[in-house]
Amino acid sequence: GHVAAARLRLDIAAEVDQAKRDGATPLFVACENGHVDAARLLLEKGAEVDRATKKGSTPLGIAQKKGHSSIVALLEEHIYPLHAAAKTDDVDAMARFLDGGAEVDRADKDGRTPLYLACLKGHVAVVTKLLAASATVGKAGDHGRTPLIMACANGHTEVIAKLLAANADVVAADAWLTNRIRANGENAEGPPLMVLACRHGHAQVVARLLDANGDIERRYGGLTPMRIACEYGRTEVDTKLLEAKMRADRRSAEEAARDNARPFKRPVL
């Protein structure tokens, strides 16, 4: 009935955004009352998706407040089309939006960019498209997590490779996670980047972290990176760690040999 009434009004040339005295448009009313099909029809007819009432309430805001999740998703598709394409792995739609001038780094209400969402979901083709369009590889959401952190946390190896090729900052991501864990505990923040990489087998991430600080013996929850990789059966990561340990041991042995080779100088009395 709500759709039929809306269609009738539109068919007789009613203004799609004609508002009541309080500024509520037909779209706002549909969103407030959970009428998803009527809202969809109004959007198809060109209703202004973010037009607010006189009190400043928007269709999206009222739908969120009322808990109408289907309408929230519908509105977000119109407000953030690149984000919708990133979530659904729709590369063709992504290309159309980008060609039409969509802002590649536009953030949603939670500060998340399309690249962030594509990395969260593991959508390699969309990640590739966004990086080719010069998406900012290290742009974090409002909570501070970067696309790389989300890809590592969810085990998306191919996405991680794409991000590393685009010079994603592994050290900064690890430092952010480590600082958050110190402040709030691992239960609140999740494990450090090294642990995520060892668990999920991200050998490239491990290699970059080792290049940055070389701390092969650092313990996470009482376990070394080698022990974590071994317990999760991550052979490639274990090999990287073993190679790093051998290099560290060789350096230590060379330094000890140089110290022993220095002539002893008797102190002057």
Coordinates of C-alpha atoms in Angstrom, one line a residue, residues 65-243:
K65 CA 17.6 5.6 15.2
K66 CA 14.6 3.5 14.5
G67 CA 16.7 0.4 13.7
H68 CA 15.5 -0.1 10.1
S69 CA 18.7 -1.9 8.9
S70 CA 17.4 -2.6 5.4
I71 CA 16.7 1.1 4.8
V72 CA 20.1 2.0 6.3
A73 CA 21.8 -0.3 3.8
L74 CA 19.7 1.1 1.0
L75 CA 20.6 4.7 1.8
E76 CA 24.3 4.0 2.3
E77 CA 24.4 2.5 -1.2
H78 CA 23.2 5.9 -2.5
I79 CA 25.3 8.1 -0.2
Y80 CA 28.5 6.0 -0.5
P81 CA 28.4 4.2 -3.9
L82 CA 32.1 3.3 -3.9
H83 CA 31.8 1.8 -0.5
A84 CA 28.8 -0.4 -1.6
A85 CA 30.8 -1.6 -4.6
A86 CA 33.8 -2.3 -2.4
K87 CA 31.7 -4.4 0.0
T88 CA 30.1 -6.5 -2.8
D89 CA 33.2 -6.9 -4.9
D90 CA 31.5 -5.1 -7.9
V91 CA 34.5 -4.1 -10.0
D92 CA 32.4 -2.9 -12.9
A93 CA 30.3 -0.6 -10.7
M94 CA 33.5 0.6 -9.1
A95 CA 35.0 1.5 -12.5
R96 CA 31.8 3.4 -13.4
F97 CA 31.8 5.4 -10.2
L98 CA 35.5 6.3 -10.5
D99 CA 35.1 7.3 -14.2
G100 CA 32.1 9.4 -13.1
G101 CA 34.3 11.4 -10.7
A102 CA 33.7 9.6 -7.4
E103 CA 36.2 10.6 -4.7
V104 CA 38.4 7.5 -4.2
D105 CA 39.3 8.3 -0.6
R106 CA 35.9 9.5 0.6
A107 CA 35.2 8.2 4.1
D108 CA 31.9 6.9 5.5
K109 CA 30.4 7.9 8.8
D110 CA 33.0 5.6 10.6
G111 CA 35.9 7.1 8.7
R112 CA 36.3 4.0 6.5
T113 CA 37.4 4.4 2.9
P114 CA 36.4 2.1 0.0
L115 CA 40.0 0.6 0.2
Y116 CA 39.5 -0.1 3.9
L117 CA 36.3 -2.0 3.2
A118 CA 37.8 -3.9 0.3
C119 CA 40.7 -5.0 2.4
L120 CA 38.4 -6.0 5.2
K121 CA 36.4 -8.2 2.8
G122 CA 39.5 -9.5 0.9
H123 CA 38.3 -8.3 -2.5
V124 CA 41.5 -8.4 -4.5
A125 CA 40.2 -7.0 -7.8
V126 CA 38.5 -4.1 -6.1
V127 CA 41.7 -3.4 -4.1
T128 CA 43.7 -3.4 -7.3
K129 CA 41.3 -1.0 -9.0
L130 CA 41.3 1.4 -6.0
L131 CA 45.1 1.4 -5.8
A132 CA 45.4 2.1 -9.5
A133 CA 43.1 5.1 -8.9
S134 CA 45.6 6.4 -6.3
A135 CA 43.7 5.4 -3.2
T136 CA 45.6 6.4 0.0
V137 CA 47.1 3.0 1.1
G138 CA 47.5 3.9 4.8
K139 CA 44.3 5.9 5.5
A140 CA 42.8 4.6 8.7
G141 CA 39.3 4.5 10.0
D142 CA 38.1 6.6 12.9
H143 CA 39.3 3.9 15.3
G144 CA 42.9 4.0 13.8
R145 CA 43.1 0.7 12.0
T146 CA 44.6 0.8 8.5
P147 CA 43.6 -1.3 5.5
L148 CA 46.8 -3.4 6.1
I149 CA 45.8 -4.2 9.7
M150 CA 42.3 -5.3 8.5
A151 CA 43.7 -7.4 5.8
C152 CA 46.2 -9.1 8.2
A153 CA 43.5 -9.6 10.9
N154 CA 41.3 -11.5 8.4
G155 CA 44.0 -13.5 6.6
H156 CA 43.7 -11.9 3.2
T157 CA 47.2 -12.8 1.8
E158 CA 46.7 -11.6 -1.8
V159 CA 45.4 -8.3 -0.5
I160 CA 48.4 -7.9 1.8
A161 CA 50.7 -8.5 -1.2
K162 CA 48.9 -5.7 -3.1
L163 CA 49.2 -3.3 -0.1
L164 CA 52.9 -4.0 0.4
A165 CA 53.6 -3.5 -3.3
A166 CA 51.9 0.0 -2.8
N167 CA 54.3 0.7 0.1
A168 CA 51.9 0.2 3.0
D169 CA 53.6 1.1 6.2
V170 CA 54.0 -2.1 8.2
V171 CA 56.0 -0.6 11.0
A172 CA 53.5 2.2 11.6
A173 CA 50.7 -0.4 11.7
D174 CA 52.6 -2.6 14.2
A175 CA 53.4 0.4 16.4
W176 CA 49.7 1.5 16.4
L177 CA 48.5 -2.0 17.4
T178 CA 51.3 -2.4 20.1
N179 CA 50.5 1.0 21.7
R180 CA 46.7 0.2 21.7
I181 CA 47.4 -3.1 23.3
R182 CA 49.6 -1.5 26.0
A183 CA 46.7 0.9 26.8
N184 CA 43.7 -1.4 26.5
G185 CA 44.9 -5.0 26.5
E186 CA 44.9 -7.6 23.7
N187 CA 41.3 -8.7 24.5
A188 CA 40.1 -5.2 23.5
E189 CA 42.4 -4.6 20.5
G190 CA 43.4 -8.0 19.1
P191 CA 47.0 -9.3 18.8
P192 CA 50.0 -7.3 17.5
L193 CA 50.8 -7.3 13.8
M194 CA 53.7 -9.8 14.1
V195 CA 51.4 -12.3 15.8
L196 CA 48.7 -11.9 13.1
A197 CA 51.3 -12.3 10.4
C198 CA 52.7 -15.5 12.0
R199 CA 49.3 -17.0 12.6
H200 CA 48.0 -16.4 9.1
G201 CA 51.3 -17.0 7.3
H202 CA 52.0 -13.5 6.0
A203 CA 55.7 -14.0 5.3
Q204 CA 56.2 -10.6 3.6
V205 CA 54.8 -8.8 6.6
V206 CA 57.1 -10.8 8.9
A207 CA 60.1 -10.0 6.7
R208 CA 59.3 -6.2 6.8
L209 CA 58.9 -6.2 10.5
L210 CA 62.1 -8.0 11.0
D211 CA 63.9 -5.6 8.7
A212 CA 62.6 -2.7 10.8
N213 CA 63.6 -3.9 14.3
G214 CA 65.2 -7.3 13.9
D215 CA 63.9 -8.5 17.3
I216 CA 63.6 -12.2 16.6
E217 CA 63.4 -13.1 20.3
R218 CA 60.6 -10.7 21.3
R219 CA 57.9 -12.6 23.1
Y220 CA 54.1 -12.3 22.6
G221 CA 52.1 -13.8 25.3
G222 CA 55.2 -15.8 26.3
L223 CA 55.8 -17.1 22.8
T224 CA 58.4 -16.1 20.2
P225 CA 57.4 -15.5 16.6
M226 CA 59.0 -18.8 15.6
R227 CA 57.0 -20.7 18.2
I228 CA 53.7 -19.1 17.0
A229 CA 54.5 -19.8 13.3
C230 CA 55.4 -23.4 14.2
E231 CA 52.2 -24.0 16.2
Y232 CA 50.1 -22.7 13.3
G233 CA 52.0 -24.7 10.7
R234 CA 53.2 -21.6 8.8
T235 CA 56.3 -23.1 7.1
E236 CA 57.2 -20.1 4.9
V237 CA 57.0 -17.8 7.9
D238 CA 59.0 -20.2 10.0
T239 CA 61.7 -20.3 7.3
K240 CA 61.8 -16.4 7.2
L241 CA 62.2 -16.3 11.0
L242 CA 64.9 -19.0 11.0
E243 CA 66.9 -17.2 8.4

